[in-house]
Amino acid sequence: MNDSDKWERMLRQALASPGEPEEKLNQSILNRVEERNSMNHVYRKRLSTGVMVAILTLVMSVTAIAATQFFSSDQVAVQLGEKILAKAFESSDAIEVNKSVDSGDYKFTLHGIVSGAGLKELNESNSTNEIHPERTYAVVSIARQDGRPMPKTSDPEYGEESFFISPLIKGLKPWQVNIASMRGGYSEVVLNGIQYRLIECDYVEMFADRGVYLAVSSGSPFYNSEAFAYNESTGEVTAKSDYDGVSLLMDLPLDKAKADPAKAEAYLKELLKEPESGTKTDPAETELANRIEELKKRLADGKVIPESVKEVTYDKEGRINYEYDGWSVKLSPEMLFAEGQTGFSDSVQFSEADGHYLGLQFHKDEKGVITGMVIDLK
Amino acid sequence: MDIDELTNLINIHGKAVYGFCYRLAGNKEDADDLYQETFLKAIEVIHKMDANQNPKSFLIAIAIRLRKNNRRKFAWRQRIAPTAELNEAVDHASVSEIEATPEDAVLSHELRGLIQAAAERLDDKLKIPLYMHYTAEMSIEEIAQALRIPPGTVKSRLFKARSNMKKLLEVEST
């Protein structure tokens, strides 16, 4: 056993996990989550019982309306106690859609969309409203295809089947940009056996030029990658037909004239920014960067390992794959080459063993063929 | 995410995440706090999880971020503990023990403490990948994904961590 193996073994032993979490610690996490979940339910139910009286009055006065007839977006907003929003849905700024799509056992209808500032009755002491005063609201209804009524909000079955209903933006990773990350939320009411959901999130019309979808999936209130596929090269999101449950997309008919690419760019920059990673570059990092620069200079005198020269393959998401003798790289080609760039990539990965360095570099020819190669730095 | 999914996540990755939190925090009380906060935060931000990311990398990345934010809270204990531990360990171990350890022998308690203390002294940039690799048993690729750095950089940091520890142990032991 050489010195480096001995070290490796000692480190593995000395730094091995010192123990498992105690059972009561795990239980306390589960309890806290359950507590949070039940608080959400109570809130939703309280919200719904609060408007029940109003619903009853309304149902009695509109009995003439056929049971299958939908409520309009503004009527739903009224039911949820949002009078200002109801007026906004009636205004000429609102987009009336009334488009239905069947998926799984349900029929989903997008009723209408409206955007604006200060449309909520209770402009919560939510600081995000001050940062992003303009919000987008949409009303979507869920009905069972077999005609059975959806459970009332007071029924225990209410919420058992959970739905994710969210705008998604073409060209942006849906797991990063969706209703949850766009400071969104929803309120629900069940009227005549149809469940209506009023969703809200940060202003999506700024993305109108890119194209915006309304996505619906069942099984979880969050984005589910089993229900949708994202193609990194085209930016298209598609509903997966083999998903066992609801999975559908509709195009949101937004006014392209309202797109604001500069605002969208600034918004995304803030939304996708990484938390600060330390205040100053520490000396070890600088030293490492210097060392990498030195190694890069040595590439020119290095010797390409002939067996390592391979054209990369592509996966269905458009990422390149390169594998050779323990090197395994899977990344998007844009990370290596700027648009139109040919020749060698600026980015090089180095590996070191006992003071002997190897570098992995990629080359792109005029036809766009990318080749990976490992260079031995003598 | 429902309770069953969370239970599953804890069952599969709980030990690795806890071990990592323990090494990072340096004591049980802070480790328990960090571990609990990591899972609670994970539930809040699970929608941000990259579809290609594995859950362990996702959880460990959260633990690192939380610890960075709560650094002041954890800092005071760390200032005292490692030095004391290292000195104590040095008193009981000699450099010859490192050289002469038989291949299959289990590390002595003292030597173990010595190595752990040397690791704790490392800068975060080196210490974090070290614990990810040896404590949370993550591969180079998984570490690269969690820290969003190229695999080559992970390899260099691990190399540097090991050589710094070696130097530190040699200095402390002589």
Coordinates of C-alpha atoms in Angstrom, one line a residue:
Chain A
M1 CA 0.0 0.0 0.0
N2 CA 1.6 3.3 -1.0
D3 CA 1.5 6.5 1.0
S4 CA -1.4 8.0 -0.9
D5 CA -3.6 4.8 -0.4
K6 CA -2.7 4.8 3.3
W7 CA -3.8 8.4 3.6
E8 CA -7.0 7.8 1.7
R9 CA -7.9 4.9 4.1
M10 CA -7.1 6.9 7.2
L11 CA -9.2 9.8 6.0
R12 CA -12.1 7.5 5.3
Q13 CA -11.9 6.0 8.7
A14 CA -11.3 9.2 10.6
L15 CA -13.9 11.4 8.8
A16 CA -16.6 8.7 8.5
S17 CA -20.1 9.8 9.5
P18 CA -19.9 10.1 13.3
G19 CA -23.4 8.7 13.8
E20 CA -26.9 8.7 12.7
P21 CA -29.5 11.3 13.7
E22 CA -31.6 10.3 16.7
E23 CA -35.0 8.9 16.0
K24 CA -36.6 11.8 18.0
L25 CA -34.8 14.3 15.9
N26 CA -36.2 12.8 12.7
Q27 CA -39.6 12.6 14.3
S28 CA -39.5 16.3 15.3
I29 CA -38.8 17.2 11.6
L30 CA -41.8 15.2 10.5
N31 CA -44.0 16.7 13.2
R32 CA -43.0 20.2 12.3
V33 CA -43.8 19.6 8.7
E34 CA -47.2 18.0 9.5
E35 CA -48.0 20.9 11.8
R36 CA -47.2 23.4 8.9
N37 CA -49.3 21.4 6.5
S38 CA -52.3 21.3 8.8
M39 CA -52.0 25.0 9.4
N40 CA -52.2 25.5 5.7
H41 CA -55.3 23.4 5.6
V42 CA -56.9 25.3 8.5
Y43 CA -56.2 28.6 6.7
R44 CA -57.7 27.4 3.5
K45 CA -60.7 26.0 5.2
R46 CA -61.2 29.1 7.3
L47 CA -60.9 31.2 4.1
S48 CA -63.5 29.0 2.5
T49 CA -66.0 29.0 5.4
G50 CA -65.6 32.7 5.6
V51 CA -67.1 33.0 2.2
M52 CA -69.6 30.2 2.5
V53 CA -72.4 32.5 3.7
A54 CA -71.9 34.7 0.6
I55 CA -71.8 31.6 -1.6
L56 CA -75.1 30.3 -0.2
T57 CA -76.8 33.6 -0.8
L58 CA -75.5 33.7 -4.3
V59 CA -76.3 30.1 -5.1
M60 CA -79.9 30.7 -4.0
S61 CA -80.2 33.7 -6.2
V62 CA -78.7 32.1 -9.3
T63 CA -80.5 28.8 -9.2
A64 CA -81.8 29.6 -12.7
I65 CA -78.3 29.2 -14.0
A66 CA -77.7 25.7 -15.3
A67 CA -75.7 23.5 -13.0
T68 CA -72.9 23.0 -15.6
Q69 CA -72.5 26.7 -16.3
F70 CA -69.3 28.2 -15.2
F71 CA -68.8 31.2 -13.0
S72 CA -66.8 34.0 -14.7
S73 CA -63.5 35.1 -13.4
D74 CA -64.9 38.3 -11.8
Q75 CA -67.7 36.2 -10.1
V76 CA -65.0 33.9 -8.7
A77 CA -63.0 36.9 -7.5
V78 CA -66.1 38.2 -5.7
Q79 CA -66.7 34.8 -4.1
L80 CA -63.2 35.0 -2.8
G81 CA -63.8 38.4 -1.4
E82 CA -61.6 40.2 -4.0
K83 CA -63.8 43.1 -5.1
I84 CA -61.0 45.2 -6.7
L85 CA -59.7 42.2 -8.5
A86 CA -63.3 41.3 -9.7
K87 CA -63.5 44.8 -11.2
A88 CA -60.1 44.3 -12.9
F89 CA -61.4 41.1 -14.4
E90 CA -64.4 43.0 -15.8
S91 CA -62.2 45.7 -17.3
S92 CA -60.8 45.9 -20.8
D93 CA -57.3 45.1 -19.5
A94 CA -58.4 41.6 -18.7
I95 CA -58.1 38.7 -21.2
E96 CA -61.1 36.5 -21.3
V97 CA -60.0 33.0 -22.4
N98 CA -62.6 30.3 -21.5
K99 CA -60.6 27.5 -23.0
S100 CA -61.0 23.9 -21.8
V101 CA -58.7 20.9 -22.0
D102 CA -59.4 17.4 -20.7
S103 CA -56.7 15.5 -18.9
G104 CA -56.8 12.5 -16.6
D105 CA -60.3 12.4 -15.0
Y106 CA -60.7 16.1 -15.2
K107 CA -61.6 19.0 -17.4
F108 CA -59.6 22.2 -16.8
T109 CA -60.8 25.5 -18.0
L110 CA -58.7 28.7 -18.1
H111 CA -61.3 31.5 -17.6
G112 CA -59.4 34.7 -17.6
I113 CA -56.2 36.6 -16.8
V114 CA -55.5 40.1 -15.6
S115 CA -52.4 41.9 -14.4
G116 CA -51.8 45.0 -12.4
A117 CA -50.7 46.6 -9.2
G118 CA -52.8 46.9 -6.0
L119 CA -55.6 44.6 -7.1
K120 CA -55.8 42.6 -3.9
E121 CA -58.1 43.7 -1.1
L122 CA -55.6 42.8 1.5
N123 CA -52.3 44.0 0.3
E124 CA -50.5 41.9 2.8
S125 CA -47.7 43.3 4.7
N126 CA -45.7 41.1 2.3
S127 CA -42.5 42.9 1.4
T128 CA -42.4 41.2 -2.0
N129 CA -45.4 43.2 -3.0
E130 CA -43.4 46.3 -2.6
I131 CA -40.5 45.0 -4.6
H132 CA -42.8 43.6 -7.4
P133 CA -46.0 45.6 -7.2
E134 CA -47.4 44.3 -10.5
R135 CA -48.9 40.9 -10.2
T136 CA -50.7 38.5 -12.6
Y137 CA -54.0 36.8 -11.6
A138 CA -55.8 34.0 -13.4
V139 CA -58.9 31.9 -12.8
V140 CA -58.8 28.2 -13.6
S141 CA -61.5 25.7 -12.9
I142 CA -61.4 22.0 -12.3
A143 CA -64.4 19.8 -13.0
R144 CA -64.7 16.0 -13.0
Q145 CA -65.3 14.5 -16.4
D146 CA -67.8 12.0 -15.1
G147 CA -70.0 14.8 -13.8
R148 CA -69.5 14.0 -10.1
P149 CA -69.0 17.2 -8.0
M150 CA -65.6 18.1 -6.8
P151 CA -65.3 17.9 -2.9
K152 CA -66.4 21.0 -1.1
T153 CA -63.7 22.8 0.8
S154 CA -65.4 21.6 4.0
D155 CA -65.3 18.0 3.0
P156 CA -62.4 15.8 4.3
E157 CA -61.6 14.7 0.8
Y158 CA -60.9 18.3 -0.3
G159 CA -57.3 18.7 -1.2
E160 CA -56.6 14.9 -1.4
E161 CA -55.9 15.2 -5.1
S162 CA -53.4 18.1 -5.3
F163 CA -52.8 20.1 -8.4
F164 CA -49.9 22.2 -9.7
I165 CA -51.3 25.1 -11.7
S166 CA -48.7 27.6 -12.8
P167 CA -47.4 29.7 -15.6
L168 CA -44.2 28.5 -17.3
I169 CA -42.1 30.5 -19.6
K170 CA -40.6 29.2 -22.8
G171 CA -36.9 29.1 -22.7
L172 CA -36.7 29.1 -18.9
K173 CA -36.1 26.0 -16.8
P174 CA -39.6 25.2 -15.5
W175 CA -38.3 23.9 -12.2
Q176 CA -36.6 27.2 -11.6
V177 CA -39.2 29.6 -12.8
N178 CA -42.8 28.7 -11.9
I179 CA -45.5 29.9 -9.6
A180 CA -43.7 28.9 -6.4
S181 CA -40.5 30.8 -7.3
M182 CA -42.4 33.7 -8.7
R183 CA -43.8 34.5 -5.2
G184 CA -47.1 33.0 -6.2
G185 CA -50.0 31.5 -4.4
Y186 CA -53.7 30.6 -4.8
S187 CA -57.1 30.6 -3.2
E188 CA -59.9 28.2 -4.0
V189 CA -63.6 27.9 -3.8
V190 CA -66.0 25.1 -4.9
L191 CA -69.2 26.3 -6.5
N192 CA -71.8 24.0 -7.9
G193 CA -69.4 21.0 -7.8
I194 CA -66.7 22.9 -9.7
Q195 CA -63.4 23.8 -8.1
Y196 CA -62.2 27.3 -9.0
R197 CA -58.6 28.3 -8.3
L198 CA -57.5 31.9 -8.4
I199 CA -53.7 31.9 -8.9
E200 CA -51.4 34.8 -8.6
C201 CA -47.7 35.4 -9.1
D202 CA -45.3 38.1 -10.2
Y203 CA -46.2 39.9 -13.5
V204 CA -45.8 37.4 -16.3
E205 CA -46.8 39.7 -19.2
M206 CA -43.2 41.0 -19.3
F207 CA -42.4 37.6 -20.8
A208 CA -45.1 37.8 -23.5
D209 CA -42.6 37.9 -26.3
R210 CA -41.0 34.6 -25.2
G211 CA -44.3 32.8 -24.9
V212 CA -45.9 31.7 -21.7
Y213 CA -47.7 28.4 -20.9
L214 CA -50.2 27.6 -18.3
A215 CA -49.2 24.2 -16.9
V216 CA -51.4 21.8 -14.9
S217 CA -50.3 18.6 -13.3
S218 CA -51.7 16.4 -10.6
G219 CA -50.1 14.5 -7.7
S220 CA -48.2 17.4 -6.1
P221 CA -48.6 21.1 -5.6
F222 CA -45.1 21.7 -6.9
Y223 CA -43.5 21.4 -10.3
N224 CA -43.1 17.7 -11.2
S225 CA -40.4 16.7 -13.7
E226 CA -42.3 13.4 -14.3
A227 CA -45.2 15.3 -15.7
F228 CA -43.3 17.7 -18.0
A229 CA -40.2 17.6 -20.2
Y230 CA -38.0 20.5 -20.9
N231 CA -35.9 20.7 -24.1
E232 CA -32.8 22.8 -23.2
S233 CA -32.0 23.5 -26.8
T234 CA -35.4 24.7 -28.0
G235 CA -36.7 26.0 -24.6
E236 CA -39.9 24.2 -25.3
V237 CA -41.8 22.5 -22.4
T238 CA -44.0 19.5 -23.3
A239 CA -46.5 17.5 -21.3
K240 CA -45.4 13.9 -20.9
S241 CA -48.1 11.6 -22.3
D242 CA -46.9 8.6 -20.2
Y243 CA -47.4 10.5 -16.9
D244 CA -49.9 8.7 -14.8
G245 CA -52.2 11.6 -13.9
V246 CA -53.0 15.0 -15.2
S247 CA -50.4 16.7 -17.3
L248 CA -51.3 19.5 -19.7
L249 CA -50.1 22.8 -21.2
M250 CA -52.1 25.7 -22.7
D251 CA -50.6 28.8 -24.3
L252 CA -51.5 31.9 -22.4
P253 CA -52.8 34.4 -25.0
L254 CA -50.8 37.4 -23.6
D255 CA -50.5 40.7 -25.5
K256 CA -47.0 40.7 -27.0
A257 CA -47.0 44.5 -26.9
K258 CA -46.9 44.3 -23.1
A259 CA -43.6 42.3 -23.2
D260 CA -40.7 44.1 -21.5
P261 CA -37.5 42.2 -22.2
A262 CA -35.3 44.6 -20.1
K263 CA -37.6 44.3 -17.1
A264 CA -37.8 40.5 -17.6
E265 CA -34.0 40.3 -17.8
A266 CA -33.7 42.2 -14.5
Y267 CA -36.4 40.2 -12.9
L268 CA -34.7 36.9 -13.8
K269 CA -31.3 38.1 -12.7
E270 CA -32.7 38.7 -9.3
L271 CA -34.8 35.5 -9.2
L272 CA -32.0 33.2 -10.3
K273 CA -29.1 34.8 -8.5
E274 CA -27.1 32.6 -6.2
P275 CA -26.8 33.5 -2.6
E276 CA -23.6 35.4 -1.9
S277 CA -20.8 33.0 -1.7
G278 CA -18.5 34.6 0.8
T279 CA -17.4 38.2 0.9
K280 CA -13.9 38.1 -0.5
T281 CA -12.0 35.7 -2.6
D282 CA -9.9 33.8 -0.2
P283 CA -6.2 33.3 -0.8
A284 CA -6.6 29.5 -1.4
E285 CA -9.0 30.3 -4.3
T286 CA -6.7 32.9 -5.8
E287 CA -3.8 30.5 -5.5
L288 CA -5.9 27.8 -7.2
A289 CA -6.9 30.1 -10.0
N290 CA -3.2 31.0 -10.6
R291 CA -2.3 27.4 -10.6
I292 CA -4.9 26.6 -13.2
E293 CA -3.6 29.5 -15.4
E294 CA -0.1 28.1 -15.1
L295 CA -1.4 24.7 -16.1
K296 CA -3.2 26.1 -19.1
K297 CA 0.1 27.6 -20.3
R298 CA 1.6 24.1 -20.2
L299 CA -1.2 22.7 -22.4
A300 CA 0.7 23.8 -25.6
D301 CA 3.7 21.6 -24.7
G302 CA 1.5 18.7 -23.6
K303 CA 1.0 15.5 -25.4
V304 CA -2.5 14.6 -26.6
I305 CA -3.4 11.0 -25.6
P306 CA -4.5 9.5 -29.0
E307 CA -7.1 7.1 -27.5
S308 CA -8.8 10.0 -25.7
V309 CA -9.6 11.9 -28.9
K310 CA -13.3 11.3 -29.4
E311 CA -16.3 13.1 -30.9
V312 CA -18.8 13.9 -28.2
T313 CA -22.3 12.4 -28.3
Y314 CA -25.5 14.3 -27.4
D315 CA -28.3 13.3 -25.1
K316 CA -31.9 14.2 -25.8
E317 CA -31.7 17.4 -23.8
G318 CA -28.9 18.6 -26.2
R319 CA -26.1 18.2 -23.7
I320 CA -22.8 16.8 -24.8
N321 CA -21.4 13.6 -23.3
Y322 CA -17.7 12.7 -23.2
E323 CA -16.2 9.7 -21.4
Y324 CA -12.7 8.5 -21.3
D325 CA -10.8 6.6 -18.6
G326 CA -12.7 7.9 -15.6
W327 CA -13.4 11.3 -17.1
S328 CA -17.1 11.7 -17.5
V329 CA -18.5 15.1 -18.7
K330 CA -22.1 15.9 -19.3
L331 CA -22.8 19.6 -20.0
S332 CA -24.5 22.0 -22.2
P333 CA -22.3 23.0 -25.2
E334 CA -22.9 26.7 -24.5
M335 CA -20.8 26.3 -21.3
L336 CA -17.8 25.6 -23.5
F337 CA -18.3 27.6 -26.7
A338 CA -19.9 31.0 -27.3
E339 CA -22.1 31.3 -30.3
G340 CA -20.1 31.0 -33.5
Q341 CA -16.9 30.2 -31.6
T342 CA -14.6 27.5 -33.1
G343 CA -11.3 26.1 -32.1
F344 CA -10.4 25.1 -28.5
S345 CA -12.6 25.7 -25.5
D346 CA -11.3 28.2 -23.0
S347 CA -12.5 26.0 -20.2
V348 CA -10.1 23.1 -19.3
Q349 CA -10.6 20.5 -16.6
F350 CA -7.5 19.3 -14.9
S351 CA -6.8 16.2 -12.9
E352 CA -3.7 15.4 -10.8
A353 CA -2.2 12.3 -9.4
D354 CA 1.2 12.3 -7.7
G355 CA 2.2 15.6 -9.3
H356 CA 1.3 14.4 -12.8
Y357 CA -1.3 16.5 -14.5
L358 CA -3.8 15.8 -17.2
G359 CA -6.1 18.3 -18.9
L360 CA -9.4 17.7 -20.7
Q361 CA -10.1 20.2 -23.5
F362 CA -12.7 20.4 -26.2
H363 CA -12.4 21.5 -29.8
K364 CA -15.1 22.7 -32.2
D365 CA -14.6 22.7 -35.9
E366 CA -16.3 24.9 -38.6
K367 CA -19.0 22.2 -39.1
G368 CA -19.8 22.4 -35.4
V369 CA -18.4 19.0 -34.5
I370 CA -17.1 18.9 -31.0
T371 CA -14.2 16.6 -30.0
G372 CA -12.9 16.0 -26.5
M373 CA -9.3 15.1 -25.8
V374 CA -7.1 14.5 -22.7
I375 CA -3.7 16.2 -22.8
D376 CA -0.8 14.8 -20.7
L377 CA 1.2 17.8 -19.3
K378 CA 4.7 16.5 -19.1
Chain B
M1 CA -43.8 16.9 -0.9
D2 CA -45.9 14.8 1.4
I3 CA -44.9 13.1 4.7
D4 CA -44.2 9.8 3.0
E5 CA -41.8 11.4 0.6
L6 CA -40.0 13.3 3.3
T7 CA -39.7 10.1 5.5
N8 CA -38.2 8.4 2.5
L9 CA -35.7 11.2 2.0
I10 CA -34.7 11.1 5.6
N11 CA -34.3 7.3 5.6
I12 CA -32.1 7.3 2.5
H13 CA -30.0 10.4 3.1
G14 CA -30.5 11.2 6.8
K15 CA -27.3 9.5 7.9
A16 CA -25.0 11.2 5.3
V17 CA -26.6 14.6 5.8
Y18 CA -26.4 14.2 9.6
G19 CA -22.7 13.2 9.5
F20 CA -21.9 16.1 7.2
C21 CA -23.8 18.5 9.5
Y22 CA -21.9 17.1 12.5
R23 CA -18.5 17.5 11.0
L24 CA -19.3 21.0 9.8
A25 CA -20.9 22.2 13.1
G26 CA -18.4 20.4 15.3
N27 CA -20.8 19.5 18.1
K28 CA -24.0 17.6 18.6
E29 CA -26.3 20.5 19.5
D30 CA -25.4 22.6 16.5
A31 CA -25.4 19.5 14.3
D32 CA -29.0 18.7 15.4
D33 CA -30.1 22.3 14.6
L34 CA -28.4 22.4 11.2
Y35 CA -29.8 18.9 10.3
Q36 CA -33.3 19.9 11.2
E37 CA -33.1 23.2 9.5
T38 CA -31.7 21.6 6.3
F39 CA -34.8 19.3 5.9
L40 CA -37.3 22.0 6.8
K41 CA -35.6 24.3 4.2
A42 CA -35.5 21.5 1.7
I43 CA -39.3 21.2 1.8
E44 CA -39.7 24.9 1.2
V45 CA -37.4 25.0 -1.8
I46 CA -37.8 21.6 -3.3
H47 CA -39.4 23.2 -6.4
K48 CA -36.0 24.7 -7.1
M49 CA -34.3 21.3 -7.3
D50 CA -32.9 20.8 -10.7
A51 CA -34.5 17.8 -12.4
N52 CA -31.1 16.3 -13.0
Q53 CA -29.8 16.9 -9.5
N54 CA -29.7 14.1 -7.0
P55 CA -31.4 14.7 -3.7
K56 CA -28.2 14.2 -1.6
S57 CA -26.4 16.9 -3.5
F58 CA -29.5 19.1 -3.1
L59 CA -29.7 18.5 0.7
I60 CA -25.9 19.0 1.3
A61 CA -26.0 22.2 -0.7
I62 CA -28.8 23.5 1.5
A63 CA -26.8 22.6 4.7
I64 CA -23.8 24.5 3.4
R65 CA -25.8 27.6 2.6
L66 CA -27.6 27.5 6.0
R67 CA -24.3 27.1 7.8
K68 CA -22.9 30.1 6.0
N69 CA -25.9 32.2 7.0
N70 CA -25.7 31.0 10.6
R71 CA -22.0 31.2 10.9
R72 CA -21.9 33.7 13.8
K73 CA -24.1 31.4 15.8
F74 CA -21.7 28.5 15.3
A75 CA -18.4 30.3 15.3
W76 CA -17.7 30.7 19.0
R77 CA -17.7 27.1 19.8
Q78 CA -15.4 26.3 16.9
R79 CA -12.8 28.8 18.1
I80 CA -12.2 26.8 21.3
A81 CA -12.9 23.2 20.4
P82 CA -10.6 22.2 17.6
T83 CA -7.4 23.7 19.1
A84 CA -8.0 22.0 22.4
E85 CA -8.8 18.7 20.7
L86 CA -5.8 18.9 18.5
N87 CA -3.3 19.6 21.3
E88 CA -4.8 16.8 23.3
A89 CA -4.5 14.5 20.4
V90 CA -1.0 15.5 19.7
D91 CA 0.0 14.7 23.3
H92 CA -1.2 11.1 22.8
A93 CA 0.0 10.4 19.3
S94 CA 3.3 10.5 17.6
V95 CA 4.2 10.8 14.0
S96 CA 5.7 7.3 14.1
E97 CA 2.2 6.0 14.7
I98 CA 1.0 7.5 11.4
E99 CA 3.9 5.9 9.6
A100 CA 3.6 2.5 11.3
T101 CA -0.1 1.9 11.3
P102 CA -0.6 -1.7 10.0
E103 CA -2.6 -1.8 6.8
D104 CA -5.7 -3.3 8.3
A105 CA -5.6 -1.9 11.7
V106 CA -8.3 0.4 12.9
L107 CA -7.1 3.9 13.6
S108 CA -6.4 4.6 17.2
H109 CA -8.7 7.0 19.0
E110 CA -6.0 9.6 19.3
L111 CA -5.0 9.4 15.7
R112 CA -8.6 9.7 14.6
G113 CA -8.9 12.8 16.8
L114 CA -5.7 14.2 15.3
I115 CA -6.9 13.8 11.8
Q116 CA -10.4 15.2 12.6
A117 CA -8.8 18.2 14.3
A118 CA -6.5 18.9 11.3
A119 CA -9.5 18.8 9.0
E120 CA -11.4 21.2 11.1
R121 CA -8.5 23.7 10.9
L122 CA -8.8 23.8 7.1
D123 CA -10.3 26.7 5.3
D124 CA -14.0 26.2 4.3
K125 CA -13.1 26.0 0.6
L126 CA -11.1 22.9 1.3
K127 CA -12.9 21.5 4.3
I128 CA -16.4 21.4 2.7
P129 CA -15.4 19.2 -0.3
L130 CA -13.4 17.0 2.1
Y131 CA -16.4 16.3 4.4
M132 CA -18.6 15.9 1.3
H133 CA -16.3 13.2 0.0
Y134 CA -15.3 11.4 3.1
T135 CA -18.2 11.9 5.5
A136 CA -21.2 12.2 3.2
E137 CA -19.6 9.8 0.8
M138 CA -20.3 11.9 -2.3
S139 CA -18.6 11.3 -5.6
I140 CA -16.6 14.0 -7.4
E141 CA -19.5 14.5 -9.8
E142 CA -22.0 14.9 -7.0
I143 CA -19.8 17.4 -5.2
A144 CA -19.3 19.4 -8.4
Q145 CA -23.0 19.5 -8.9
A146 CA -23.8 20.6 -5.3
L147 CA -21.1 23.3 -5.3
R148 CA -21.6 24.3 -8.9
I149 CA -17.9 24.0 -9.8
P150 CA -16.2 21.8 -12.4
P151 CA -15.1 18.3 -11.3
G152 CA -11.5 19.2 -11.9
T153 CA -11.8 22.0 -9.3
V154 CA -13.2 19.5 -6.8
K155 CA -10.3 17.2 -7.4
S156 CA -7.8 20.0 -6.9
R157 CA -9.5 21.1 -3.7
L158 CA -9.4 17.6 -2.3
F159 CA -5.8 17.3 -3.2
K160 CA -5.0 20.6 -1.5
A161 CA -7.0 19.6 1.5
R162 CA -5.1 16.4 1.9
S163 CA -1.7 18.0 1.5
N164 CA -2.5 20.8 3.9
M165 CA -3.6 18.3 6.5
K166 CA -0.5 16.3 6.0
K167 CA 1.6 19.4 6.6
L168 CA -0.5 20.4 9.6
L169 CA -0.1 17.0 11.2
E170 CA 3.6 16.9 10.6
V171 CA 4.1 20.4 12.2
E172 CA 1.8 19.7 15.1
S173 CA 3.5 16.3 15.8
T174 CA 7.1 17.3 15.8

